[in-house]
mmCIF file of C-alpha atoms and ligand atoms in Angstrom:
data_model
loop_
_atom_site.group_PDB
_atom_site.id
_atom_site.type_symbol
_atom_site.label_atom_id
_atom_site.label_comp_id
_atom_site.label_asym_id
_atom_site.label_seq_id
_atom_site.Cartn_x
_atom_site.Cartn_y
_atom_site.Cartn_z
ATOM 1 C CA UNK A 1 -0.051 -0.003 0.003
ATOM 2 C CA UNK A 2 1.412 3.365 -0.949
ATOM 3 C CA UNK A 3 1.252 6.503 1.238
ATOM 4 C CA UNK A 4 -1.395 8.210 -0.960
ATOM 5 C CA UNK A 5 -3.860 5.342 -0.644
ATOM 6 C CA UNK A 6 -3.224 4.500 2.868
ATOM 7 C CA UNK A 7 -6.058 5.286 5.216
ATOM 8 C CA UNK A 8 -5.886 7.816 7.966
ATOM 9 C CA UNK A 9 -5.560 6.739 11.584
ATOM 10 C CA UNK A 10 -9.343 6.490 11.800
ATOM 11 C CA UNK A 11 -11.672 7.520 9.139
ATOM 12 C CA UNK A 12 -15.213 7.319 7.859
ATOM 13 C CA UNK A 13 -15.453 7.266 4.044
ATOM 14 C CA UNK A 14 -18.941 7.846 2.593
ATOM 15 C CA UNK A 15 -19.557 6.846 -0.989
ATOM 16 C CA UNK A 16 -22.210 9.298 -2.352
ATOM 17 C CA UNK A 17 -22.343 7.320 -5.572
ATOM 18 C CA UNK A 18 -23.665 4.378 -3.518
ATOM 19 C CA UNK A 19 -26.404 6.637 -2.113
ATOM 20 C CA UNK A 20 -27.480 7.764 -5.604
ATOM 21 C CA UNK A 21 -27.431 4.155 -6.739
ATOM 22 C CA UNK A 22 -29.586 3.083 -3.807
ATOM 23 C CA UNK A 23 -32.163 5.778 -4.500
ATOM 24 C CA UNK A 24 -32.407 4.788 -8.118
ATOM 25 C CA UNK A 25 -32.657 1.092 -7.137
ATOM 26 C CA UNK A 26 -35.332 1.832 -4.501
ATOM 27 C CA UNK A 27 -37.276 3.896 -6.940
ATOM 28 C CA UNK A 28 -37.368 0.815 -9.233
ATOM 29 C CA UNK A 29 -38.445 -1.450 -6.369
ATOM 30 C CA UNK A 30 -41.264 0.809 -5.006
ATOM 31 C CA UNK A 31 -42.307 1.939 -8.600
ATOM 32 C CA UNK A 32 -44.742 4.838 -8.401
ATOM 33 C CA UNK A 33 -44.749 7.041 -5.179
ATOM 34 C CA UNK A 34 -42.738 10.059 -4.636
ATOM 35 C CA UNK A 35 -39.534 9.553 -2.589
ATOM 36 C CA UNK A 36 -38.539 11.332 0.520
ATOM 37 C CA UNK A 37 -34.884 10.763 1.681
ATOM 38 C CA UNK A 38 -34.642 11.044 5.378
ATOM 39 C CA UNK A 39 -31.498 12.758 6.325
ATOM 40 C CA UNK A 40 -32.121 13.363 10.162
ATOM 41 C CA UNK A 41 -29.255 12.793 12.706
ATOM 42 C CA UNK A 42 -26.635 14.124 10.324
ATOM 43 C CA UNK A 43 -27.819 11.882 7.583
ATOM 44 C CA UNK A 44 -27.588 8.670 9.810
ATOM 45 C CA UNK A 45 -23.954 9.742 10.420
ATOM 46 C CA UNK A 46 -23.160 10.065 6.684
ATOM 47 C CA UNK A 47 -23.314 13.913 6.589
ATOM 48 C CA UNK A 48 -26.586 15.697 6.247
ATOM 49 C CA UNK A 49 -25.726 18.190 3.561
ATOM 50 C CA UNK A 50 -23.560 15.885 1.489
ATOM 51 C CA UNK A 51 -26.232 13.194 1.545
ATOM 52 C CA UNK A 52 -29.028 15.660 0.785
ATOM 53 C CA UNK A 53 -27.239 17.021 -2.227
ATOM 54 C CA UNK A 54 -26.592 13.473 -3.522
ATOM 55 C CA UNK A 55 -30.259 12.593 -2.919
ATOM 56 C CA UNK A 56 -31.433 15.619 -4.851
ATOM 57 C CA UNK A 57 -29.019 14.714 -7.718
ATOM 58 C CA UNK A 58 -30.679 11.244 -7.722
ATOM 59 C CA UNK A 59 -34.032 12.951 -8.086
ATOM 60 C CA UNK A 60 -35.699 12.658 -4.691
ATOM 61 C CA UNK A 61 -38.718 15.066 -4.470
ATOM 62 C CA UNK A 62 -38.589 15.369 -0.678
ATOM 63 C CA UNK A 63 -36.122 15.493 2.174
ATOM 64 C CA UNK A 64 -37.140 14.584 5.707
ATOM 65 C CA UNK A 65 -35.616 15.549 9.048
ATOM 66 C CA UNK A 66 -36.703 15.468 12.629
ATOM 67 C CA UNK A 67 -35.940 18.909 13.943
ATOM 68 C CA UNK A 68 -36.432 22.454 12.735
ATOM 69 C CA UNK A 69 -32.650 23.055 13.132
ATOM 70 C CA UNK A 70 -31.925 20.242 10.794
ATOM 71 C CA UNK A 71 -34.383 21.702 8.174
ATOM 72 C CA UNK A 72 -32.795 25.181 8.483
ATOM 73 C CA UNK A 73 -29.307 23.630 8.076
ATOM 74 C CA UNK A 74 -30.423 22.254 4.671
ATOM 75 C CA UNK A 75 -31.892 25.557 3.622
ATOM 76 C CA UNK A 76 -28.688 27.311 4.711
ATOM 77 C CA UNK A 77 -26.788 24.813 2.414
ATOM 78 C CA UNK A 78 -28.885 25.999 -0.482
ATOM 79 C CA UNK A 79 -31.583 23.328 -0.717
ATOM 80 C CA UNK A 80 -34.756 24.766 -2.066
ATOM 81 C CA UNK A 81 -36.818 21.622 -2.570
ATOM 82 C CA UNK A 82 -39.661 20.112 -0.581
ATOM 83 C CA UNK A 83 -38.583 19.400 2.974
ATOM 84 C CA UNK A 84 -40.529 18.128 5.955
ATOM 85 C CA UNK A 85 -39.646 18.251 9.712
ATOM 86 C CA UNK A 86 -41.535 16.580 12.558
ATOM 87 C CA UNK A 87 -40.199 17.171 16.019
ATOM 88 C CA UNK A 88 -40.840 20.443 17.858
ATOM 89 C CA UNK A 89 -41.415 21.135 21.489
ATOM 90 C CA UNK A 90 -43.934 23.737 22.762
ATOM 91 C CA UNK A 91 -42.609 27.309 22.379
ATOM 92 C CA UNK A 92 -40.263 26.483 19.569
ATOM 93 C CA UNK A 93 -40.182 29.207 16.872
ATOM 94 C CA UNK A 94 -41.984 28.100 13.750
ATOM 95 C CA UNK A 95 -41.225 31.499 12.116
ATOM 96 C CA UNK A 96 -37.880 30.485 10.499
ATOM 97 C CA UNK A 97 -39.149 27.249 8.932
ATOM 98 C CA UNK A 98 -42.293 28.968 7.612
ATOM 99 C CA UNK A 99 -40.146 31.720 6.161
ATOM 100 C CA UNK A 100 -37.909 29.070 4.634
ATOM 101 C CA UNK A 101 -40.852 27.148 2.997
ATOM 102 C CA UNK A 102 -40.301 24.068 5.181
ATOM 103 C CA UNK A 103 -43.297 21.750 5.785
ATOM 104 C CA UNK A 104 -43.818 21.427 9.497
ATOM 105 C CA UNK A 105 -45.796 18.704 11.260
ATOM 106 C CA UNK A 106 -48.647 19.359 13.767
ATOM 107 C CA UNK A 107 -49.361 16.483 16.266
ATOM 108 C CA UNK A 108 -52.068 18.302 18.208
ATOM 109 C CA UNK A 109 -54.472 21.327 18.081
ATOM 110 C CA UNK A 110 -52.146 23.173 20.530
ATOM 111 C CA UNK A 111 -49.256 22.727 18.142
ATOM 112 C CA UNK A 112 -51.446 23.754 15.151
ATOM 113 C CA UNK A 113 -52.394 26.907 16.993
ATOM 114 C CA UNK A 114 -48.669 27.728 17.577
ATOM 115 C CA UNK A 115 -48.000 27.242 13.861
ATOM 116 C CA UNK A 116 -51.040 29.438 12.921
ATOM 117 C CA UNK A 117 -49.840 32.197 15.366
ATOM 118 C CA UNK A 118 -46.270 32.055 13.712
ATOM 119 C CA UNK A 119 -47.706 32.187 10.216
ATOM 120 C CA UNK A 120 -49.827 35.247 11.215
ATOM 121 C CA UNK A 121 -46.660 36.886 12.595
ATOM 122 C CA UNK A 122 -44.721 36.113 9.513
ATOM 123 C CA UNK A 123 -47.507 37.324 7.232
ATOM 124 C CA UNK A 124 -47.455 34.237 5.094
ATOM 125 C CA UNK A 125 -49.154 30.857 5.176
ATOM 126 C CA UNK A 126 -47.476 27.839 6.669
ATOM 127 C CA UNK A 127 -47.169 24.500 4.917
ATOM 128 C CA UNK A 128 -48.368 22.033 7.538
ATOM 129 C CA UNK A 129 -48.656 18.208 7.555
ATOM 130 C CA UNK A 130 -50.799 16.451 10.135
ATOM 131 C CA UNK A 131 -49.510 13.375 11.801
ATOM 132 C CA UNK A 132 -51.990 10.669 13.033
ATOM 133 C CA UNK A 133 -50.962 8.062 15.577
ATOM 134 C CA UNK A 134 -52.028 4.787 13.922
ATOM 135 C CA UNK A 135 -50.551 2.668 16.627
ATOM 136 C CA UNK A 136 -46.926 3.413 17.276
ATOM 137 C CA UNK A 137 -48.017 5.456 20.339
ATOM 138 C CA UNK A 138 -45.245 7.931 19.623
ATOM 139 C CA UNK A 139 -45.771 11.152 17.765
ATOM 140 C CA UNK A 140 -49.179 12.084 16.179
ATOM 141 C CA UNK A 141 -52.694 12.758 17.311
ATOM 142 C CA UNK A 142 -54.429 9.801 18.830
ATOM 143 C CA UNK A 143 -57.810 8.760 17.355
ATOM 144 C CA UNK A 144 -59.850 10.584 20.044
ATOM 145 C CA UNK A 145 -58.175 13.880 19.021
ATOM 146 C CA UNK A 146 -57.993 13.460 15.298
ATOM 147 C CA UNK A 147 -61.400 14.961 14.401
ATOM 148 C CA UNK A 148 -60.695 18.071 16.413
ATOM 149 C CA UNK A 149 -57.275 18.418 14.701
ATOM 150 C CA UNK A 150 -58.588 18.078 11.193
ATOM 151 C CA UNK A 151 -61.518 20.485 11.945
ATOM 152 C CA UNK A 152 -59.038 22.993 13.275
ATOM 153 C CA UNK A 153 -56.778 22.606 10.310
ATOM 154 C CA UNK A 154 -59.624 23.109 7.864
ATOM 155 C CA UNK A 155 -60.743 26.212 9.739
ATOM 156 C CA UNK A 156 -57.069 27.509 9.631
ATOM 157 C CA UNK A 157 -56.905 26.835 5.921
ATOM 158 C CA UNK A 158 -60.045 28.798 5.326
ATOM 159 C CA UNK A 159 -58.370 31.925 6.977
ATOM 160 C CA UNK A 160 -55.343 31.455 4.731
ATOM 161 C CA UNK A 161 -52.930 30.851 7.690
ATOM 162 C CA UNK A 162 -51.947 27.315 6.666
ATOM 163 C CA UNK A 163 -52.089 24.973 3.813
ATOM 164 C CA UNK A 164 -52.413 21.347 4.858
ATOM 165 C CA UNK A 165 -49.998 19.620 2.497
ATOM 166 C CA UNK A 166 -49.823 16.172 3.927
ATOM 167 C CA UNK A 167 -51.305 13.599 6.180
ATOM 168 C CA UNK A 168 -49.053 10.986 7.542
ATOM 169 C CA UNK A 169 -48.184 8.318 10.072
ATOM 170 C CA UNK A 170 -45.476 5.829 10.986
ATOM 171 C CA UNK A 171 -45.306 2.046 11.323
ATOM 172 C CA UNK A 172 -44.326 0.231 14.520
ATOM 173 C CA UNK A 173 -43.463 -3.175 13.052
ATOM 174 C CA UNK A 174 -42.696 -2.737 9.342
ATOM 175 C CA UNK A 175 -39.489 -4.655 9.683
ATOM 176 C CA UNK A 176 -41.738 -7.713 10.500
ATOM 177 C CA UNK A 177 -44.044 -7.692 7.486
ATOM 178 C CA UNK A 178 -46.241 -10.495 8.858
ATOM 179 C CA UNK A 179 -46.904 -8.693 12.131
ATOM 180 C CA UNK A 180 -50.688 -7.966 12.540
ATOM 181 C CA UNK A 181 -49.975 -4.403 13.631
ATOM 182 C CA UNK A 182 -49.125 -3.485 9.998
ATOM 183 C CA UNK A 183 -52.581 -4.246 8.608
ATOM 184 C CA UNK A 184 -54.190 -2.580 11.576
ATOM 185 C CA UNK A 185 -52.096 0.567 11.207
ATOM 186 C CA UNK A 186 -52.713 0.712 7.450
ATOM 187 C CA UNK A 187 -56.517 0.508 8.046
ATOM 188 C CA UNK A 188 -56.376 3.050 10.790
ATOM 189 C CA UNK A 189 -54.485 5.420 8.344
ATOM 190 C CA UNK A 190 -57.058 5.005 5.639
ATOM 191 C CA UNK A 191 -59.811 5.784 8.092
ATOM 192 C CA UNK A 192 -57.980 8.881 9.295
ATOM 193 C CA UNK A 193 -57.380 10.115 5.760
ATOM 194 C CA UNK A 194 -61.102 9.647 5.023
ATOM 195 C CA UNK A 195 -62.073 11.709 8.071
ATOM 196 C CA UNK A 196 -59.621 14.441 7.080
ATOM 197 C CA UNK A 197 -60.930 14.609 3.597
ATOM 198 C CA UNK A 198 -64.468 14.704 4.865
ATOM 199 C CA UNK A 199 -63.505 17.741 6.909
ATOM 200 C CA UNK A 200 -62.438 19.342 3.653
ATOM 201 C CA UNK A 201 -58.682 18.843 3.574
ATOM 202 C CA UNK A 202 -57.029 18.067 0.204
ATOM 203 C CA UNK A 203 -53.380 17.139 1.017
ATOM 204 C CA UNK A 204 -50.784 16.931 -1.633
ATOM 205 C CA UNK A 205 -49.309 13.736 -0.027
ATOM 206 C CA UNK A 206 -50.516 10.887 2.191
ATOM 207 C CA UNK A 207 -47.755 8.765 3.571
ATOM 208 C CA UNK A 208 -47.113 5.944 6.023
ATOM 209 C CA UNK A 209 -44.121 3.875 5.022
ATOM 210 C CA UNK A 210 -40.489 4.035 6.045
ATOM 211 C CA UNK A 211 -37.902 1.768 4.178
ATOM 212 C CA UNK A 212 -39.241 -1.547 5.402
ATOM 213 C CA UNK A 213 -42.907 -0.545 4.789
ATOM 214 C CA UNK A 214 -42.021 0.787 1.334
ATOM 215 C CA UNK A 215 -40.151 -2.473 0.401
ATOM 216 C CA UNK A 216 -42.185 -5.046 2.099
ATOM 217 C CA UNK A 217 -45.727 -3.719 2.114
ATOM 218 C CA UNK A 218 -46.691 -2.528 -1.353
ATOM 219 C CA UNK A 219 -50.288 -1.648 -0.247
ATOM 220 C CA UNK A 220 -48.891 1.024 2.103
ATOM 221 C CA UNK A 221 -46.967 3.130 -0.330
ATOM 222 C CA UNK A 222 -49.694 5.786 -0.839
ATOM 223 C CA UNK A 223 -48.389 8.992 -2.478
ATOM 224 C CA UNK A 224 -44.899 9.056 -0.930
ATOM 225 C CA UNK A 225 -42.445 6.767 0.856
ATOM 226 C CA UNK A 226 -39.972 7.997 3.454
ATOM 227 C CA UNK A 227 -36.665 6.240 2.853
ATOM 228 C CA UNK A 228 -33.899 6.291 5.449
ATOM 229 C CA UNK A 229 -31.792 3.227 6.150
ATOM 230 C CA UNK A 230 -32.254 1.532 2.788
ATOM 231 C CA UNK A 231 -31.017 4.648 0.844
ATOM 232 C CA UNK A 232 -27.867 4.366 2.999
ATOM 233 C CA UNK A 233 -27.539 0.822 1.621
ATOM 234 C CA UNK A 234 -28.449 -1.127 4.724
ATOM 235 C CA UNK A 235 -31.371 -3.650 5.018
ATOM 236 C CA UNK A 236 -34.378 -2.317 6.874
ATOM 237 C CA UNK A 237 -35.652 -5.839 7.651
ATOM 238 C CA UNK A 238 -32.510 -7.999 7.624
ATOM 239 C CA UNK A 239 -34.512 -11.038 8.504
ATOM 240 C CA UNK A 240 -36.551 -10.625 5.341
ATOM 241 C CA UNK A 241 -33.988 -9.506 2.800
ATOM 242 C CA UNK A 242 -30.328 -8.610 2.998
ATOM 243 C CA UNK A 243 -28.893 -5.472 1.530
ATOM 244 C CA UNK A 244 -27.243 -7.554 -1.227
ATOM 245 C CA UNK A 245 -30.520 -9.303 -2.014
ATOM 246 C CA UNK A 246 -32.138 -5.870 -2.438
ATOM 247 C CA UNK A 247 -29.455 -4.630 -4.702
ATOM 248 C CA UNK A 248 -28.271 -1.998 -2.267
ATOM 249 C CA UNK A 249 -24.735 -0.773 -1.617
ATOM 250 C CA UNK A 250 -23.730 0.188 2.029
ATOM 251 C CA UNK A 251 -22.390 3.742 1.613
ATOM 252 C CA UNK A 252 -20.266 3.990 4.737
ATOM 253 C CA UNK A 253 -16.727 2.456 5.289
ATOM 254 C CA UNK A 254 -14.998 2.834 8.651
ATOM 255 C CA UNK A 255 -11.300 2.052 8.592
ATOM 256 C CA UNK A 256 -8.030 3.071 9.973
ATOM 257 C CA UNK A 257 -4.478 1.779 10.588
ATOM 258 C CA UNK A 258 -3.168 -0.373 13.414
ATOM 259 C CA UNK A 259 -1.004 1.317 15.955
ATOM 260 C CA UNK A 260 0.960 -1.717 16.864
ATOM 261 C CA UNK A 261 1.169 -5.490 16.462
ATOM 262 C CA UNK A 262 2.568 -7.916 18.961
ATOM 263 C CA UNK A 263 2.597 -11.433 20.233
ATOM 264 C CA UNK A 264 0.692 -12.486 23.401
ATOM 265 C CA UNK A 265 1.482 -15.677 25.417
ATOM 266 C CA UNK A 266 -0.896 -18.146 26.767
ATOM 267 C CA UNK A 267 -2.396 -16.688 30.014
ATOM 268 C CA UNK A 268 -2.080 -12.965 29.067
ATOM 269 C CA UNK A 269 -5.227 -11.063 29.790
ATOM 270 C CA UNK A 270 -6.418 -8.419 27.249
ATOM 271 C CA UNK A 271 -7.821 -4.948 28.001
ATOM 272 C CA UNK A 272 -9.748 -3.767 31.039
ATOM 273 C CA UNK A 273 -11.076 -6.479 33.286
ATOM 274 C CA UNK A 274 -9.136 -9.175 31.489
ATOM 275 C CA UNK A 275 -12.428 -10.423 30.073
ATOM 276 C CA UNK A 276 -10.318 -12.125 27.333
ATOM 277 C CA UNK A 277 -7.362 -14.302 28.194
ATOM 278 C CA UNK A 278 -5.102 -15.814 25.524
ATOM 279 C CA UNK A 279 -5.061 -19.612 25.710
ATOM 280 C CA UNK A 280 -2.067 -19.837 23.434
ATOM 281 C CA UNK A 281 0.601 -17.796 21.731
ATOM 282 C CA UNK A 282 -1.229 -15.362 19.506
ATOM 283 C CA UNK A 283 -0.665 -12.218 17.407
ATOM 284 C CA UNK A 284 -2.754 -9.164 18.090
ATOM 285 C CA UNK A 285 -3.103 -5.605 16.697
ATOM 286 C CA UNK A 286 -4.150 -2.432 18.322
ATOM 287 C CA UNK A 287 -6.804 -0.335 16.526
ATOM 288 C CA UNK A 288 -6.917 3.392 17.404
ATOM 289 C CA UNK A 289 -10.694 3.903 17.776
ATOM 290 C CA UNK A 290 -12.982 3.332 20.701
ATOM 291 C CA UNK A 291 -16.244 4.266 22.168
ATOM 292 C CA UNK A 292 -15.163 7.974 22.049
ATOM 293 C CA UNK A 293 -15.443 7.501 18.339
ATOM 294 C CA UNK A 294 -18.822 5.769 18.446
ATOM 295 C CA UNK A 295 -17.462 2.209 18.344
ATOM 296 C CA UNK A 296 -20.009 0.396 20.600
ATOM 297 C CA UNK A 297 -18.615 -1.006 23.783
ATOM 298 C CA UNK A 298 -21.146 -3.808 23.467
ATOM 299 C CA UNK A 299 -18.925 -5.030 20.549
ATOM 300 C CA UNK A 300 -16.269 -6.118 23.195
ATOM 301 C CA UNK A 301 -15.168 -9.715 22.291
ATOM 302 C CA UNK A 302 -17.810 -10.132 19.688
ATOM 303 C CA UNK A 303 -17.384 -7.978 16.560
ATOM 304 C CA UNK A 304 -14.917 -8.693 13.872
ATOM 305 C CA UNK A 305 -12.678 -6.383 11.745
ATOM 306 C CA UNK A 306 -10.713 -7.054 8.561
ATOM 307 C CA UNK A 307 -6.939 -6.779 8.394
ATOM 308 C CA UNK A 308 -4.960 -7.607 5.282
ATOM 309 C CA UNK A 309 -8.174 -9.217 4.009
ATOM 310 C CA UNK A 310 -8.509 -11.530 6.967
ATOM 311 C CA UNK A 311 -11.177 -11.347 9.616
ATOM 312 C CA UNK A 312 -10.072 -11.018 13.244
ATOM 313 C CA UNK A 313 -12.205 -10.821 16.362
ATOM 314 C CA UNK A 314 -12.249 -8.009 18.825
ATOM 315 C CA UNK A 315 -10.415 -9.256 21.974
ATOM 316 C CA UNK A 316 -11.753 -8.062 25.338
ATOM 317 C CA UNK A 317 -13.247 -4.704 26.056
ATOM 318 C CA UNK A 318 -13.498 -1.770 23.640
ATOM 319 C CA UNK A 319 -11.876 1.212 25.418
ATOM 320 C CA UNK A 320 -12.487 4.916 24.788
ATOM 321 C CA UNK A 321 -9.696 5.322 22.287
ATOM 322 C CA UNK A 322 -8.552 1.932 21.244
ATOM 323 C CA UNK A 323 -9.252 -1.821 21.141
ATOM 324 C CA UNK A 324 -7.295 -4.981 20.478
ATOM 325 C CA UNK A 325 -8.109 -7.544 17.762
ATOM 326 C CA UNK A 326 -6.724 -10.956 16.817
ATOM 327 C CA UNK A 327 -4.562 -10.571 13.620
ATOM 328 C CA UNK A 328 -2.343 -13.526 12.714
ATOM 329 C CA UNK A 329 0.051 -11.772 10.448
ATOM 330 C CA UNK A 330 -0.461 -8.120 11.350
ATOM 331 C CA UNK A 331 2.198 -5.376 11.412
ATOM 332 C CA UNK A 332 1.964 -1.880 12.763
ATOM 333 C CA UNK A 333 0.459 0.415 10.219
ATOM 334 C CA UNK A 334 -1.769 -2.202 8.437
ATOM 335 C CA UNK A 335 -5.104 -1.070 7.077
ATOM 336 C CA UNK A 336 -7.933 -2.225 9.350
ATOM 337 C CA UNK A 337 -11.580 -2.122 8.096
ATOM 338 C CA UNK A 338 -14.210 -2.184 10.791
ATOM 339 C CA UNK A 339 -17.031 -2.265 8.272
ATOM 340 C CA UNK A 340 -17.800 -1.412 4.742
ATOM 341 C CA UNK A 341 -19.873 -2.750 1.730
ATOM 342 C CA UNK A 342 -18.693 -6.205 2.377
ATOM 343 C CA UNK A 343 -17.484 -6.819 -1.063
ATOM 344 C CA UNK A 344 -13.906 -7.804 -0.070
ATOM 345 C CA UNK A 345 -14.889 -9.972 2.891
ATOM 346 C CA UNK A 346 -14.916 -7.130 5.351
ATOM 347 C CA UNK A 347 -17.693 -7.011 7.918
ATOM 348 C CA UNK A 348 -20.733 -4.778 7.245
ATOM 349 C CA UNK A 349 -22.532 -2.470 9.661
ATOM 350 C CA UNK A 350 -25.168 -5.188 9.876
ATOM 351 C CA UNK A 351 -22.568 -7.635 11.146
ATOM 352 C CA UNK A 352 -21.576 -5.080 13.826
ATOM 353 C CA UNK A 353 -25.291 -4.570 14.692
ATOM 354 C CA UNK A 354 -25.757 -8.370 15.002
ATOM 355 C CA UNK A 355 -22.686 -8.606 17.258
ATOM 356 C CA UNK A 356 -23.983 -5.915 19.525
ATOM 357 C CA UNK A 357 -27.629 -6.940 19.504
ATOM 358 C CA UNK A 358 -28.798 -3.787 17.939
ATOM 359 C CA UNK A 359 -29.774 -2.448 14.466
ATOM 360 C CA UNK A 360 -27.552 -1.184 11.834
ATOM 361 C CA UNK A 361 -29.160 2.286 12.202
ATOM 362 C CA UNK A 362 -27.471 2.735 15.617
ATOM 363 C CA UNK A 363 -24.071 1.548 14.314
ATOM 364 C CA UNK A 364 -23.811 4.161 11.515
ATOM 365 C CA UNK A 365 -25.570 7.026 13.308
ATOM 366 C CA UNK A 366 -23.363 6.870 16.454
ATOM 367 C CA UNK A 367 -20.116 6.576 14.623
ATOM 368 C CA UNK A 368 -18.051 9.728 14.682
ATOM 369 C CA UNK A 369 -15.896 11.263 17.403
ATOM 370 C CA UNK A 370 -12.374 11.986 16.302
ATOM 371 C CA UNK A 371 -12.587 10.090 13.067
ATOM 372 C CA UNK A 372 -11.865 11.965 9.790
ATOM 373 C CA UNK A 373 -14.941 11.946 7.551
ATOM 374 C CA UNK A 374 -14.620 12.181 3.790
ATOM 375 C CA UNK A 375 -17.009 11.729 0.854
ATOM 376 C CA UNK A 376 -16.227 10.065 -2.447
ATOM 377 C CA UNK A 377 -18.356 9.866 -5.621
ATOM 378 C CA UNK A 378 -17.836 6.224 -6.236
ATOM 379 C CA UNK A 379 -18.954 4.976 -9.604
ATOM 380 C CA UNK A 380 -22.768 5.045 -9.971
ATOM 381 C CA UNK A 381 -22.764 5.956 -13.600
HETATM 382 C C1 PLP B 1 -36.453 7.926 10.634
HETATM 383 C C2 PLP B 1 -37.714 7.965 10.074
HETATM 384 C C3 PLP B 1 -38.029 7.397 8.826
HETATM 385 C C4 PLP B 1 -36.954 6.597 8.009
HETATM 386 O O1 PLP B 1 -37.080 5.254 8.555
HETATM 387 P P1 PLP B 1 -36.050 4.152 7.883
HETATM 388 O O2 PLP B 1 -36.592 2.887 8.573
HETATM 389 O O3 PLP B 1 -34.689 4.513 8.075
HETATM 390 O O4 PLP B 1 -36.451 4.069 6.447
HETATM 391 C C5 PLP B 1 -39.250 7.551 8.174
HETATM 392 N N1 PLP B 1 -40.166 8.259 8.863
HETATM 393 C C6 PLP B 1 -40.047 8.795 10.117
HETATM 394 C C7 PLP B 1 -41.153 9.491 10.725
HETATM 395 C C8 PLP B 1 -38.832 8.632 10.694
HETATM 396 O O5 PLP B 1 -38.680 9.159 11.935
#
């Protein structure tokens, strides 16, 4: 490996070409609805603005984020397309998103009243989407409050304060396509849309599905699908279909270089607490990343990395800045890949998630800390 191609001490490399590829692939798979790329939480750790630009290049009609701050970050970056946000606490200032032509979400009549007041102050109408709780019991108006919300929304629309642009909800179990909650939620959503339309609302978009719903429940695609994890190339329902089976390419690679390689003797304990003890002479390498960089401590003694094309297990506890791996022929300075697309035998973020008993979302979203992050354009032409 020459110096120019050798990886940094610790780095995250995001392939924006993979993201564009995934969006095109997903559009083929879901055939029909508009696509919203969800770029909340710094684009699931991939870089909110870089991912948003790549997604627009690939033709997504909508971007979705959780917070108002995230939406304004995208506007400050120059994005002018349709953009929805959905988490605001009482008293938050809806003026800036209204002025920036961001669609905001109302969960309750109180929240709608705050949006109307902000629109009146701003002297322009707010684009508002109403969220109905179909059974996740998280955000959204419960059934008992829905009629009041849609009536209030219709009244506010008549005054010109708001335009109700969307009606939406969110699945609880879409990664388990056979779970009975999916059909119940879909029916509850249809009923809620009907009530809203009876109240006089004519939304531009009705939407219910995240990645797993969009891929595995065709009846729930409605006008728009909200794609997060699948657009980053990871499987939304790994028990149903892997990323490879879906034709998706994981966009994030986490890699670095080993600090040191050395031999241990039988009986040597490794890392804090000596939770791993060598039972024979073995060669190990030291990786300069730890939980301070978002490497999950739950991966202690379970996850694997790739060094010189060979898999090696994490030995003992992941520390704040470093961890030890088994590496039969390692030398100091070797390239170590924690996870990547998986094409050259390296682990994937899904492998790390399995090792930590979590989901790939958490692996990629938490990664960061002191790692250098760069973006490449891959080859999606
Ligand atoms: C995060 C999020 C999504 C995207 O979910 P994925 O499973 O990553 O596709 C969609 N909708 C809402 C409301 C979300 O919070």
